[in-house]
Coordinates of C-alpha atoms and ligand atoms in Angstrom, one line a residue:
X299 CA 56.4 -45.3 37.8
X300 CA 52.8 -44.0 36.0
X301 CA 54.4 -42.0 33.7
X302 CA 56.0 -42.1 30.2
X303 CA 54.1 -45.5 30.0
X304 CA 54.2 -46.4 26.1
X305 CA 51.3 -48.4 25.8
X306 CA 47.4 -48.4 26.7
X307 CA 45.4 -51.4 26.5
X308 CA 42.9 -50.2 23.8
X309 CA 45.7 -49.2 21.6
X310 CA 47.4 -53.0 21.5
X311 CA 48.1 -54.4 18.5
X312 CA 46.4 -58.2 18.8
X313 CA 45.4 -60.9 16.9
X314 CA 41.9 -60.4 14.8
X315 CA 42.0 -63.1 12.2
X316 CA 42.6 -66.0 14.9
X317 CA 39.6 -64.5 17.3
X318 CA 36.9 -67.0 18.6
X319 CA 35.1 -64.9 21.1
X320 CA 36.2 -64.6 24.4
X321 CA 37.0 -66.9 26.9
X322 CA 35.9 -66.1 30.9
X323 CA 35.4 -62.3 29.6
X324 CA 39.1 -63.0 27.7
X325 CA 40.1 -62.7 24.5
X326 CA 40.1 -66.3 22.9
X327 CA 42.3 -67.5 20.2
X328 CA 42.4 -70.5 18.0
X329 CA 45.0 -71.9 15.8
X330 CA 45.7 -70.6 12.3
X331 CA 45.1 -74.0 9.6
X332 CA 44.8 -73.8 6.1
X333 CA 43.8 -69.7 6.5
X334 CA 41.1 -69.8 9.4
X335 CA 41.2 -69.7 13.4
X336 CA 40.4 -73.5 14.7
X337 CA 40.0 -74.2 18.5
X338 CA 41.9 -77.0 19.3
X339 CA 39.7 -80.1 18.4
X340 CA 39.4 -81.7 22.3
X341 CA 38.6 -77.5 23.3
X342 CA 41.1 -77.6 25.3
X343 CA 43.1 -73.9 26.1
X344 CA 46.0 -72.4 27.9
X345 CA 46.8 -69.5 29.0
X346 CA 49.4 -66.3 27.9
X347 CA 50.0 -64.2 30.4
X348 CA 52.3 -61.1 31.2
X349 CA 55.8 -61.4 33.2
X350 CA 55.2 -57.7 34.4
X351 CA 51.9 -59.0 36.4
X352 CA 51.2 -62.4 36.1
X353 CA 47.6 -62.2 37.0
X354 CA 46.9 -60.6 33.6
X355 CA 46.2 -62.9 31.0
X356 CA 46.8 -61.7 28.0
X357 CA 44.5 -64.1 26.0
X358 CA 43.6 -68.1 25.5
X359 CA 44.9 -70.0 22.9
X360 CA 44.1 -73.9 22.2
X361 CA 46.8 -76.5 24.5
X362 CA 46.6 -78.5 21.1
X363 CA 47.3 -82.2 20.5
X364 CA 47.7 -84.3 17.8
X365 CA 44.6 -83.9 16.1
X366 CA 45.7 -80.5 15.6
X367 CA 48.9 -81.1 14.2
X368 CA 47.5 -83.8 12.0
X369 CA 44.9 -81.1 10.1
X370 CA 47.8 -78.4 10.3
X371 CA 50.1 -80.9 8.5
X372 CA 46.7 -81.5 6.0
X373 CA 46.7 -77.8 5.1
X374 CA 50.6 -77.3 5.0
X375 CA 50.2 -80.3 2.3
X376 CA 46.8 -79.1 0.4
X377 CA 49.0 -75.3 0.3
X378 CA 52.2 -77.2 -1.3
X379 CA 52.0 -78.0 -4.9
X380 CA 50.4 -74.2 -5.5
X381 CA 53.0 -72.5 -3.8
X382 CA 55.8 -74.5 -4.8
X383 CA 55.0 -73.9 -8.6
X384 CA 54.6 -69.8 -8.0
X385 CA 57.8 -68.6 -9.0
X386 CA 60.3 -67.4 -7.1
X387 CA 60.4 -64.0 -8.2
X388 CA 56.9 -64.1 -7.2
X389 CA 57.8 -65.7 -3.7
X390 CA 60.1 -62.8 -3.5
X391 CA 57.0 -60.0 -3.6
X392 CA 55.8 -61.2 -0.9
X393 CA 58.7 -61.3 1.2
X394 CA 58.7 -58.0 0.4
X395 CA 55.1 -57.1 1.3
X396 CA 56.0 -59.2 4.7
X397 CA 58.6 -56.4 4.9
X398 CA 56.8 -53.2 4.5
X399 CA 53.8 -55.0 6.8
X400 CA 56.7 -55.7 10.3
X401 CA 58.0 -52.0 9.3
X402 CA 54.4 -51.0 9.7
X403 CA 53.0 -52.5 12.4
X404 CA 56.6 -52.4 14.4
X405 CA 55.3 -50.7 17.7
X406 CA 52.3 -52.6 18.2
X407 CA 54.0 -56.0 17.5
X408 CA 56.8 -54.6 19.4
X409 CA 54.0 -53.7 22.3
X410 CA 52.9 -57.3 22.4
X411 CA 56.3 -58.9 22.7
X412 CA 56.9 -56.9 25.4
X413 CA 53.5 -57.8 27.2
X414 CA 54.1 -61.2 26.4
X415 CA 58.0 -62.1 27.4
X416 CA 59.2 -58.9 29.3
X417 CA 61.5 -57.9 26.7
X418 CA 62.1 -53.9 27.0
X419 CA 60.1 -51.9 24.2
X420 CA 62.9 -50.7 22.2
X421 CA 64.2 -54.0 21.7
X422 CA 61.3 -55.6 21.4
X423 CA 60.4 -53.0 18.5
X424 CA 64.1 -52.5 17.7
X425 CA 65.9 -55.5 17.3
X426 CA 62.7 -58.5 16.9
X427 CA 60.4 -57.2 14.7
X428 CA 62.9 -55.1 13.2
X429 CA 65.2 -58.2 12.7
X430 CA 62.4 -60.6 10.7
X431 CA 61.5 -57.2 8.9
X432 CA 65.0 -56.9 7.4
X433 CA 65.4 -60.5 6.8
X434 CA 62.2 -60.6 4.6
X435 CA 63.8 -57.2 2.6
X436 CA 67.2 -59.5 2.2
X437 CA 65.4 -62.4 0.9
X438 CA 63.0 -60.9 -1.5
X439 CA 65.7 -60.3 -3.6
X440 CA 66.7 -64.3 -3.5
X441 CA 63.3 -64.5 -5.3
X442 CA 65.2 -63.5 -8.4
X443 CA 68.6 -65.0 -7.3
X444 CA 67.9 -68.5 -6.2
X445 CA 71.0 -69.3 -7.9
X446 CA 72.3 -73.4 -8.5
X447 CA 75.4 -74.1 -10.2
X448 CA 76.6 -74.5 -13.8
X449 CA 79.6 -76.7 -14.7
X450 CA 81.5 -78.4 -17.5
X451 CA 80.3 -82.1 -18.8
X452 CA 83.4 -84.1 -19.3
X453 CA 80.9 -85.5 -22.1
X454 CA 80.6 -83.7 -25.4
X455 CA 76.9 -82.4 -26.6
X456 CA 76.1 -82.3 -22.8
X457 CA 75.5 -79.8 -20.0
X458 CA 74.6 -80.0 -16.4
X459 CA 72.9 -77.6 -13.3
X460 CA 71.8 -77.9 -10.2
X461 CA 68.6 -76.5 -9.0
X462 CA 66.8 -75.5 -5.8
X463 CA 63.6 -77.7 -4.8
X464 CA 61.7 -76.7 -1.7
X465 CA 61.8 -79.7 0.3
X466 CA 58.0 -79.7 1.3
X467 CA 56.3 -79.4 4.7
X468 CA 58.1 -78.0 7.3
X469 CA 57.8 -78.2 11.3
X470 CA 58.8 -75.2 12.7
X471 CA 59.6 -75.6 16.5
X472 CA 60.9 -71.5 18.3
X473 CA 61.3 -70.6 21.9
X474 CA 60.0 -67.4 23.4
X475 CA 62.8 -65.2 23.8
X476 CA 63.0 -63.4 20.0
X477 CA 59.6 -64.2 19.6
X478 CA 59.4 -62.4 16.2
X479 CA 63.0 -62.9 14.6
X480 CA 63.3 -66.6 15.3
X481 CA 59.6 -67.7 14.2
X482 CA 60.1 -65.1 11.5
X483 CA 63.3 -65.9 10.2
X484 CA 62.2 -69.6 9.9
X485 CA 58.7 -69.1 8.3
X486 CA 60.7 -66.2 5.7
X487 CA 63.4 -68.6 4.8
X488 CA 61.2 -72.4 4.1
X489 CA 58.4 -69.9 2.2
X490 CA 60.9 -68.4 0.4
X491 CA 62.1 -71.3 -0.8
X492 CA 58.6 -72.8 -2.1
X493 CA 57.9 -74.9 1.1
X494 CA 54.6 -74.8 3.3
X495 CA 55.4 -74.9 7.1
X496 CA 53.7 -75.6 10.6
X497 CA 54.9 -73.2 13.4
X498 CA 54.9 -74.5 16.8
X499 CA 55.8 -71.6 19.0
X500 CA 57.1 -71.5 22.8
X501 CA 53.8 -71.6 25.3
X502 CA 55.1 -68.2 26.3
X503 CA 54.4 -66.4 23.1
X504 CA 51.8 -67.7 21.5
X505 CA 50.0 -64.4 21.0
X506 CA 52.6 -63.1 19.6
X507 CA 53.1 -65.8 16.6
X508 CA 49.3 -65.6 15.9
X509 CA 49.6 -62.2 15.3
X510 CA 53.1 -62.4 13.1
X511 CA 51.1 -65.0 10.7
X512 CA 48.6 -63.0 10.8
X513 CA 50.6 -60.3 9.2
X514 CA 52.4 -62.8 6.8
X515 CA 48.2 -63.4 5.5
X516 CA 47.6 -59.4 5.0
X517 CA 51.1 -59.2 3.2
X518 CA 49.3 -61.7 0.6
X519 CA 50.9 -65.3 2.2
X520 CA 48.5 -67.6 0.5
X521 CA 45.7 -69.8 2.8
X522 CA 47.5 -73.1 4.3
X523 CA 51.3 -71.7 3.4
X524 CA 52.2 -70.5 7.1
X525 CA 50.1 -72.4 9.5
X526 CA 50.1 -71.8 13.2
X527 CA 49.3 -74.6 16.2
X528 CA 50.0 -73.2 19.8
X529 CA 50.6 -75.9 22.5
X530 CA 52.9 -77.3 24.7
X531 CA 56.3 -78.8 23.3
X532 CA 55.9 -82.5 25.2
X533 CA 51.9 -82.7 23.3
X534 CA 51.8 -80.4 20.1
X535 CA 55.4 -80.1 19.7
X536 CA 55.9 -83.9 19.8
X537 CA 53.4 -84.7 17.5
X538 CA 54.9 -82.4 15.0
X539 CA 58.2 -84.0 15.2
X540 CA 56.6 -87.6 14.7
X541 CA 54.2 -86.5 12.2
X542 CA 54.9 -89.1 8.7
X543 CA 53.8 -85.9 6.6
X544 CA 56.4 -83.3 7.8
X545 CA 59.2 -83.8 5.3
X546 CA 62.3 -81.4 8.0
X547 CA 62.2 -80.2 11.5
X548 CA 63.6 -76.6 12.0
X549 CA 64.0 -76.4 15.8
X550 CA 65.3 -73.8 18.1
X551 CA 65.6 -73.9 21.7
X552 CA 67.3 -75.7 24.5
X553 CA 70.1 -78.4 24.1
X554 CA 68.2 -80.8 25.9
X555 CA 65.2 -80.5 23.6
X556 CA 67.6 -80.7 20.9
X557 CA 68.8 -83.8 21.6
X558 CA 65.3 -85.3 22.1
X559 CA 64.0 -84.0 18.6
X560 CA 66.9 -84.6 16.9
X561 CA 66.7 -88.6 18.1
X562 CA 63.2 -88.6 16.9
X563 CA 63.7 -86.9 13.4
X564 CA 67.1 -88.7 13.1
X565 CA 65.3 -92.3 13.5
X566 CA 62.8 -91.3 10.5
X567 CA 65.3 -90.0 8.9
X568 CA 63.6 -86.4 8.4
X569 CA 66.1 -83.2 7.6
X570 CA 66.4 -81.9 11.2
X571 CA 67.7 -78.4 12.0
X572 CA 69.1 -77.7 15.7
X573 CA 69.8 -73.9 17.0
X574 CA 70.6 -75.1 20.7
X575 CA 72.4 -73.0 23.4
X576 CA 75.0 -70.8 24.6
X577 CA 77.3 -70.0 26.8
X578 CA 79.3 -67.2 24.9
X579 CA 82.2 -65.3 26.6
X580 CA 83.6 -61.6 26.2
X581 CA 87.6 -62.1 26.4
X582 CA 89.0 -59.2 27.8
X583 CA 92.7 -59.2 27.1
X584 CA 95.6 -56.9 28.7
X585 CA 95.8 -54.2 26.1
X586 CA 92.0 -53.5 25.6
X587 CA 90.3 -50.9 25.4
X588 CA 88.7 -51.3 29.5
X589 CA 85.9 -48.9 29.0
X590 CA 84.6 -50.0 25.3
X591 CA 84.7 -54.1 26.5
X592 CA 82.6 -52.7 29.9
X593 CA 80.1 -50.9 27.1
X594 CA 80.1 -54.4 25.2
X595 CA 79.8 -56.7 29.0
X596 CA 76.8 -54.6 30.0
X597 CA 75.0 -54.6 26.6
X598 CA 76.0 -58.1 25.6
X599 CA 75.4 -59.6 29.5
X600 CA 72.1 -57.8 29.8
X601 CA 70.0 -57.1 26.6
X602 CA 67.1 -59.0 26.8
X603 CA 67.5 -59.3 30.7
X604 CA 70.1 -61.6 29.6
X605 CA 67.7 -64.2 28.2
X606 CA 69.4 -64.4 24.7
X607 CA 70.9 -67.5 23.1
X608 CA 74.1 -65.2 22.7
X609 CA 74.2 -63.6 25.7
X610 CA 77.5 -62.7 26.9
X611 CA 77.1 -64.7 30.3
X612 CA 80.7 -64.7 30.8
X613 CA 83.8 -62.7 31.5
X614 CA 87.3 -64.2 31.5
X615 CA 89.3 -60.9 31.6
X616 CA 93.4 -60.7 31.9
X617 CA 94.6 -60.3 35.5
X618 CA 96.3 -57.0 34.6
X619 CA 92.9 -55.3 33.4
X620 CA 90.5 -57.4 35.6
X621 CA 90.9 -54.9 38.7
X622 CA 89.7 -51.7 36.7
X623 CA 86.9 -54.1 34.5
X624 CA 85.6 -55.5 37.6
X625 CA 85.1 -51.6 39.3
X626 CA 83.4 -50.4 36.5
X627 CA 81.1 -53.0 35.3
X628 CA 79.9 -54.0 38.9
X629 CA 79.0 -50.2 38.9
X630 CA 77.5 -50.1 35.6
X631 CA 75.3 -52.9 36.8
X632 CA 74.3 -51.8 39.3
X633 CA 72.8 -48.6 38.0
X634 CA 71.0 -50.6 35.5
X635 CA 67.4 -50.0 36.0
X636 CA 64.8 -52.8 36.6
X637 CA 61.1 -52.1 35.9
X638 CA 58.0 -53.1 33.4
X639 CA 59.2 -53.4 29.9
X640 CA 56.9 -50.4 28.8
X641 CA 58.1 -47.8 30.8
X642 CA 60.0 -45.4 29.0
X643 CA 64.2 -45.5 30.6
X644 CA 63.7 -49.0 32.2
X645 CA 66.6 -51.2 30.7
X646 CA 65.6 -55.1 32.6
X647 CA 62.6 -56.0 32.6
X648 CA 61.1 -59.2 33.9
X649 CA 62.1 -62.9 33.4
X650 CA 60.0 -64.6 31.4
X651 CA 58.1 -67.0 34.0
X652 CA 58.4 -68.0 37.4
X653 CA 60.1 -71.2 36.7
X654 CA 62.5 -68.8 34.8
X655 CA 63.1 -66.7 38.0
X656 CA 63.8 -70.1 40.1
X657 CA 66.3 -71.2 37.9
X658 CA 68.5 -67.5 37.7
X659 CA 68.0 -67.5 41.4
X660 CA 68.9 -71.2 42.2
X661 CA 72.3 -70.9 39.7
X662 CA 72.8 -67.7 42.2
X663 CA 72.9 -70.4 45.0
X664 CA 74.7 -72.8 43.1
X665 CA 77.6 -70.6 42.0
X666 CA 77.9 -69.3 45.6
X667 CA 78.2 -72.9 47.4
X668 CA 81.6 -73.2 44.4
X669 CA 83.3 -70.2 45.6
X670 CA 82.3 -67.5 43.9
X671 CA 81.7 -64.1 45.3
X672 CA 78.3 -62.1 44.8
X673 CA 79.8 -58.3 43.2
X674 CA 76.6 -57.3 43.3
X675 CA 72.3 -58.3 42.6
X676 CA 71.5 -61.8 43.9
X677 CA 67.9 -61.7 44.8
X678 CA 64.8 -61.8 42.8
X679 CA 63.3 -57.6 43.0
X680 CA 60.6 -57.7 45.4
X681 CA 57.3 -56.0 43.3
X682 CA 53.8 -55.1 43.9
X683 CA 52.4 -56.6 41.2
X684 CA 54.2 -59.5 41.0
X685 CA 56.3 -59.4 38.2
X686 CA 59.7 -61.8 37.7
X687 CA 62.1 -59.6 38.2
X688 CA 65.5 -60.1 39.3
X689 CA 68.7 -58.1 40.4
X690 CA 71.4 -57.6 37.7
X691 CA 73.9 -59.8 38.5
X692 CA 77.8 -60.5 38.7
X693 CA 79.4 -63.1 40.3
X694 CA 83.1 -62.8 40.6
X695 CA 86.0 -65.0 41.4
X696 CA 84.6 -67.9 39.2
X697 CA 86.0 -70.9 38.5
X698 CA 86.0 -72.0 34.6
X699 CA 84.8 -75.2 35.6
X700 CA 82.0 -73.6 38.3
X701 CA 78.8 -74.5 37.0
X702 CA 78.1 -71.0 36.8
X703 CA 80.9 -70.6 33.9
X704 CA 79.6 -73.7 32.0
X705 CA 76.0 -74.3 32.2
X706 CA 73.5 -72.0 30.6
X707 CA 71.2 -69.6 33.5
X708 CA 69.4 -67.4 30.2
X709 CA 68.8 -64.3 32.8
X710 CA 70.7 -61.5 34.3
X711 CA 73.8 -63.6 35.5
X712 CA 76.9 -62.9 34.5
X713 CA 80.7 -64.7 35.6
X714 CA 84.1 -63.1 35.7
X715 CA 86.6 -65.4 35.6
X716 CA 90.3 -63.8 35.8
X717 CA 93.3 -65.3 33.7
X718 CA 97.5 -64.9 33.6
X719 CA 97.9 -64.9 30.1
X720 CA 96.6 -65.0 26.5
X721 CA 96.9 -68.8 26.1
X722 CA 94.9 -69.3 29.3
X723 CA 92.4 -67.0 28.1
X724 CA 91.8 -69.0 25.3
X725 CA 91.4 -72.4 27.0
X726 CA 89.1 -70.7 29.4
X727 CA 86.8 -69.4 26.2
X728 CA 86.6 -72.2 24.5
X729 CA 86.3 -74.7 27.4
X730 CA 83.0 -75.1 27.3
X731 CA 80.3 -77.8 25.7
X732 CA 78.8 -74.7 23.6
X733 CA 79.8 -73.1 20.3
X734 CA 77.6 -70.3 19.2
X735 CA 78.9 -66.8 19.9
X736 CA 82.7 -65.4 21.3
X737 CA 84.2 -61.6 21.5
X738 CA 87.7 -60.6 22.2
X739 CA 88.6 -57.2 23.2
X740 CA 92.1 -56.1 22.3
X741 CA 94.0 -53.0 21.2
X742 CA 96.1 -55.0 18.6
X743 CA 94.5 -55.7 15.4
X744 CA 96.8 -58.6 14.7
X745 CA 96.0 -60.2 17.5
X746 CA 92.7 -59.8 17.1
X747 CA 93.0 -61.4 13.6
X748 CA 94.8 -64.5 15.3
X749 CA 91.6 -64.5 18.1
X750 CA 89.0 -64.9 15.3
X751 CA 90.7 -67.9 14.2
X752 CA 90.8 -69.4 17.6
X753 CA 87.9 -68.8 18.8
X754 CA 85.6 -72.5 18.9
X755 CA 82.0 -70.2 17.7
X756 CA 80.1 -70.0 15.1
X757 CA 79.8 -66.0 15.3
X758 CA 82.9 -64.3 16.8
X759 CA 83.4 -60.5 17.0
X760 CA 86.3 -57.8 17.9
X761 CA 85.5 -55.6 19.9
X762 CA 82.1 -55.7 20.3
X763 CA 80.0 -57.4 22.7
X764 CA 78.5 -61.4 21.5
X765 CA 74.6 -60.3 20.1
X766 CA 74.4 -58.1 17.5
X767 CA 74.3 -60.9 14.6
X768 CA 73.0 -59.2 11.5
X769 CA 70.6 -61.5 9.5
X770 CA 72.8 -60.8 6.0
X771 CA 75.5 -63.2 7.7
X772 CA 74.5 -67.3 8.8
X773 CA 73.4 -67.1 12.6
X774 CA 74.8 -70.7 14.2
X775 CA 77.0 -72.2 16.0
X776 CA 79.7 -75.0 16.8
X777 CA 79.8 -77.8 19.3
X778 CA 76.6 -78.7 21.2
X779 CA 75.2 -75.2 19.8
X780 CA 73.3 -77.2 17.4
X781 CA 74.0 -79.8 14.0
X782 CA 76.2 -77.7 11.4
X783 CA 73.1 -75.7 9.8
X784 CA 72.7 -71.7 9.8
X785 CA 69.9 -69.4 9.9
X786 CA 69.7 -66.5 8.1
X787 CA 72.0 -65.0 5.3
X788 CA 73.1 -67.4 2.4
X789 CA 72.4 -70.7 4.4
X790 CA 68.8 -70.2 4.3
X791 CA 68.7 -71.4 0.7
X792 CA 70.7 -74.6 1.9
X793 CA 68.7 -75.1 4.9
X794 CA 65.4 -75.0 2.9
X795 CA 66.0 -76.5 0.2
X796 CA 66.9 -79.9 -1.8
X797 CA 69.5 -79.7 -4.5
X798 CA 68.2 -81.4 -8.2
X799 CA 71.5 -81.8 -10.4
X800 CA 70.4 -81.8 -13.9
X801 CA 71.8 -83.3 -17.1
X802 CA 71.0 -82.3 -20.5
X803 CA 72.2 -84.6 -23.5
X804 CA 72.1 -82.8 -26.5
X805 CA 74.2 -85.3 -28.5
X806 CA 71.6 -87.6 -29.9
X807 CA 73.0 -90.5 -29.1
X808 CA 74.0 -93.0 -25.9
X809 CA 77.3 -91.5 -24.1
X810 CA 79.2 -93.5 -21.6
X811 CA 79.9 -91.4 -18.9
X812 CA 83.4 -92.2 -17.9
X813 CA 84.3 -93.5 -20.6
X814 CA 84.7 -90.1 -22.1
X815 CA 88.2 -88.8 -20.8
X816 CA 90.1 -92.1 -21.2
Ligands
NAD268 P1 62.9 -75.2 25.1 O1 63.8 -76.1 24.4 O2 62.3 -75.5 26.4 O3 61.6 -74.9 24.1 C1 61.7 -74.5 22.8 C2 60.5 -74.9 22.0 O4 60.6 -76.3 21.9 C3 59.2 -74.6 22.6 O5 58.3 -74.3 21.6 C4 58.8 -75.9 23.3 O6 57.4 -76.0 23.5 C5 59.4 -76.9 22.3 N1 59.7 -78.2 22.9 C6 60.3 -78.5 24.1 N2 60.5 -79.8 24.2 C7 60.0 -80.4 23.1 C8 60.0 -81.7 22.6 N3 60.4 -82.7 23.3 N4 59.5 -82.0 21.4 C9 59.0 -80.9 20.6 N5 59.0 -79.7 21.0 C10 59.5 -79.4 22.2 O7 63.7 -73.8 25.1 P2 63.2 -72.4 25.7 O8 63.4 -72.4 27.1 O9 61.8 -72.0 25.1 O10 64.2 -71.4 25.0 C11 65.5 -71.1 25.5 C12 66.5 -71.9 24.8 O11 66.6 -71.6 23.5 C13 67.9 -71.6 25.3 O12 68.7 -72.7 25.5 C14 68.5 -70.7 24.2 O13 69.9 -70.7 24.2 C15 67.9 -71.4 23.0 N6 68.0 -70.5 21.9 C16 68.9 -70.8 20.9 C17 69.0 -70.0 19.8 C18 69.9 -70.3 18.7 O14 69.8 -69.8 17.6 N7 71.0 -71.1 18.9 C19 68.2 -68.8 19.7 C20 67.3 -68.5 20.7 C21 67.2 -69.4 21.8

């Protein structure tokens, strides 16, 4: 277990500009306002610490309040009329500068995820960090796009546009689990768009979002443009949804949160963005390929220690396949190999906190008292150190209706539920209160083609397993997955922005509109 370790203390890759001092012989951390680390005005400080051993804090940032928030929101505001009137094109340089900075510092960022959420290095490095990095390359070039609409007047000597308008400041709201691609993809899209935001990020990875702002501030972000307030969602997080001066709400996270911000936005009628949860199946149908929708279960079910809002957390596989699936993924699982995230070969690492590990185990409990038999894992890993770990898991034999088909675990758990036929199958997929991500395995491209039109998701894929979104294409889903907006791709520009429609009346004198046509 000592070697092929891919990291060494001295070498990580932490936050410089945020540094107090140290705290108990700890690195200490403040807030990023208006350019410049603040402690959190009442002092008060929590604590990031690492999944693989929990007695290692990783550093102190401020538990802020609503003091913070409120001089957060004053910076955001003092950064706003400077960086909305920089042009785009302008915006757009240093999206690409954010670029070539992620590309850069890819394996230290990608060290510190792992340190701080348990996430194995390569995807940590591979598919986070790499993930914001290629956003900010796809939406540079929007700098010199940021394209409105052009249309006929039905009224001579006139002509009328639309154009973008950032829509001000912004209260950005992420959980821990892509701690780089989700705070990233937020902060890339609202700047881009000539809007100042406030990041909240998850108590979990606090470190982690220091440093990404950080990163946006060598790339040439302007002071007060990307601020960062670390805290707890019920105090800090709260306060930013409340907050009079924060003009949309851009949250992702849990349903339950959801609903909660969404209520408060919704009464003070802010914009309000919801990326909510997931409960996304792999449909496995008769004539698939067995071995390549195995390849997609143990990727899709797993990645991330299964702790992805698209994780493929269930199965519902045809009868006539489900015998030779079953065999080989159960076996499959259980040679996956379960260690710290750093260690070169390991493929699970930790879940993310113990209250993470409670939960995985407890819906273990839960899904066994409805019937459902135990293929293989079940019990949290036993470890020196301490670290959350916890068997791969498959439970078979599961109802679609077991709670363990319907509500969302977010760790190594995954359900096989067998079906007769095609129609069934389909019920079974979609019967669930979430929309985000579905796959269908199937030999028969016409069939296929039917699936992706049947499929209740926002992302759907054929053959292949339900993460891999690419950030060229809207990320979002249907249902109770969140409120009808898309991150990434094209919808960036929609969720970020106000539209301005614009009419230009070169006639020189007063034209009835309406009157024109009759
Ligand atoms: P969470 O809802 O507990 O917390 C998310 C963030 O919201 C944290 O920063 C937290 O501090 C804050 N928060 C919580 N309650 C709040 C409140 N009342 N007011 C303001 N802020 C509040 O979620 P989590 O456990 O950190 O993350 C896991 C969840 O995120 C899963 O449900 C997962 O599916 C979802 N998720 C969704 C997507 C997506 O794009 N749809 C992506 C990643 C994760």
């Amino acid at each position: 277990m000592t070697t092929n370790i891919r990291h060494a203390a001295s070498t990580e890759l932490l936050p410089e500009l945020t540094r107090l001092g140290e705290h108990d012989a700890i690195p200490y951390y403040g807030n990023l306002i208006g350019g410049k680390p603040r402690p959190a005005v009442d002092e008060a400080v929590m604590a990031s610490t690492n999944p693989a051993r929990p007695t290692q804090i990783l550093g102190y940032v401020p538990a802020s309040g609503a003091a913070d928030i409120e001089a957060a929101v004053a910076a955001a505001h003092a950064a706003f009329p400077g960086w909305r009137d920089t042009p785009a094109p302008q915006r757009g340089q240093i999206l690409a500068r954010i670029a070539e900075r992620l590309h850069a510092h890819r394996d230290g960022l990608g060290r510190l995820v792992s340190r701080e959420m348990g996430k194995v290095y390569d995807e940590a490095r591979g598919y986070d960090v790499r993930g914001a990095a290629a956003l900010a390359e796809y939406m540079s070039g929007e700098g010199r796009r940021f394209t409105g609409v052009t249309s006929p007047s039905e009224t001579p000597g006139r002509m009328g546009f639309t154009l973008r308008e950032p829509i001000g400041v912004v209260g950005l709201i992420t959980p821990w689990n892509l701690p780089v691609l989700t705070p990233g993809q937020k902060i890339i899209g609202a700047i881009m768009c000539g809007n100042t935001v406030v990041l909240k990020p998850a108590e979990d990875t606090p470190l982690t979002a220091l440093l990404l702002a950080e990163i946006f501030q060598e790339a040439g972000v302007p002071d007060g443009v990307v601020n960062v307030v670390t805290g707890r969602g019920g105090e800090a997080g709260q306060a930013l949804v409340a907050h009079p001066g924060v003009d949309m709400i851009s949250f992702t996270g849990s349903t339950a949160a959801g609903r909660t911000i969404g209520g408060v936005a919704g009464s003070l009628l802010k914009r309000v963005s919801l990326e909510l949860g997931g409960k996304n199946a792999i449909v496995v149908l008769d004539d698939a390929d067995v071995q390549l929708a195995v390849d997609g279960a143990v990727w899709g079910g797993y990645a991330s220690n299964g702790q992805r809002c698209t994780a493929s957390s269930r199965i519902v596989v045809d009868r006539r396949v489900a015998a030779e699936f079953t065999d080989s993924f159960v076996a499959r699982v259980r040679a996956l190999r379960v260690g710290d995230p750093l260690i070169e070969g390991v493929q699970v690492g930790p879940l993310v906190n113990q209250a993470a590990l409670d939960k995985v185990d407890s819906y273990t409990r839960i899904g066994l008292s409805q019937g459902a038999e135990l293929l293989t894992g079940g019990r949290p890993v036993p470890d020196a150190a301490g670290g959350y770990y916890y068997q791969p898991t498959v439970l078979g034999n599961v109802a679609p209706t077991d709670r363990v088909a319907q509500e969302e675990i977010f760790g190594p758990t995954v359900s096989i539920t067998v079906v007769d036929d095609e129609d069934e199958a389909l019920q079974v997929a979609n019967g669930t209160e979430y929309g985000l991500s579905m796959a269908v395995y199937t030999r028969d491209a016409s069939r296929g083609l039917a699936w992706v039109h049947r499929m209740e998701a926002g992302m759907v894929y054929l053959n292949a397993p339900t993460i891999g979104a690419e950030v060229q294409f809207p990320f979002g889903g249907i249902k109770n997955t969140g409120n009808g907006h898309r991150e990434t791709g094209p919808s960036v520009i929609e969720q970020f922005t106000e539209v301005k429609s614009v009419y230009l009346d070169y006639s020189g004198q007063l034209q009835r509109t309406g009157f024109t046509l009759d």
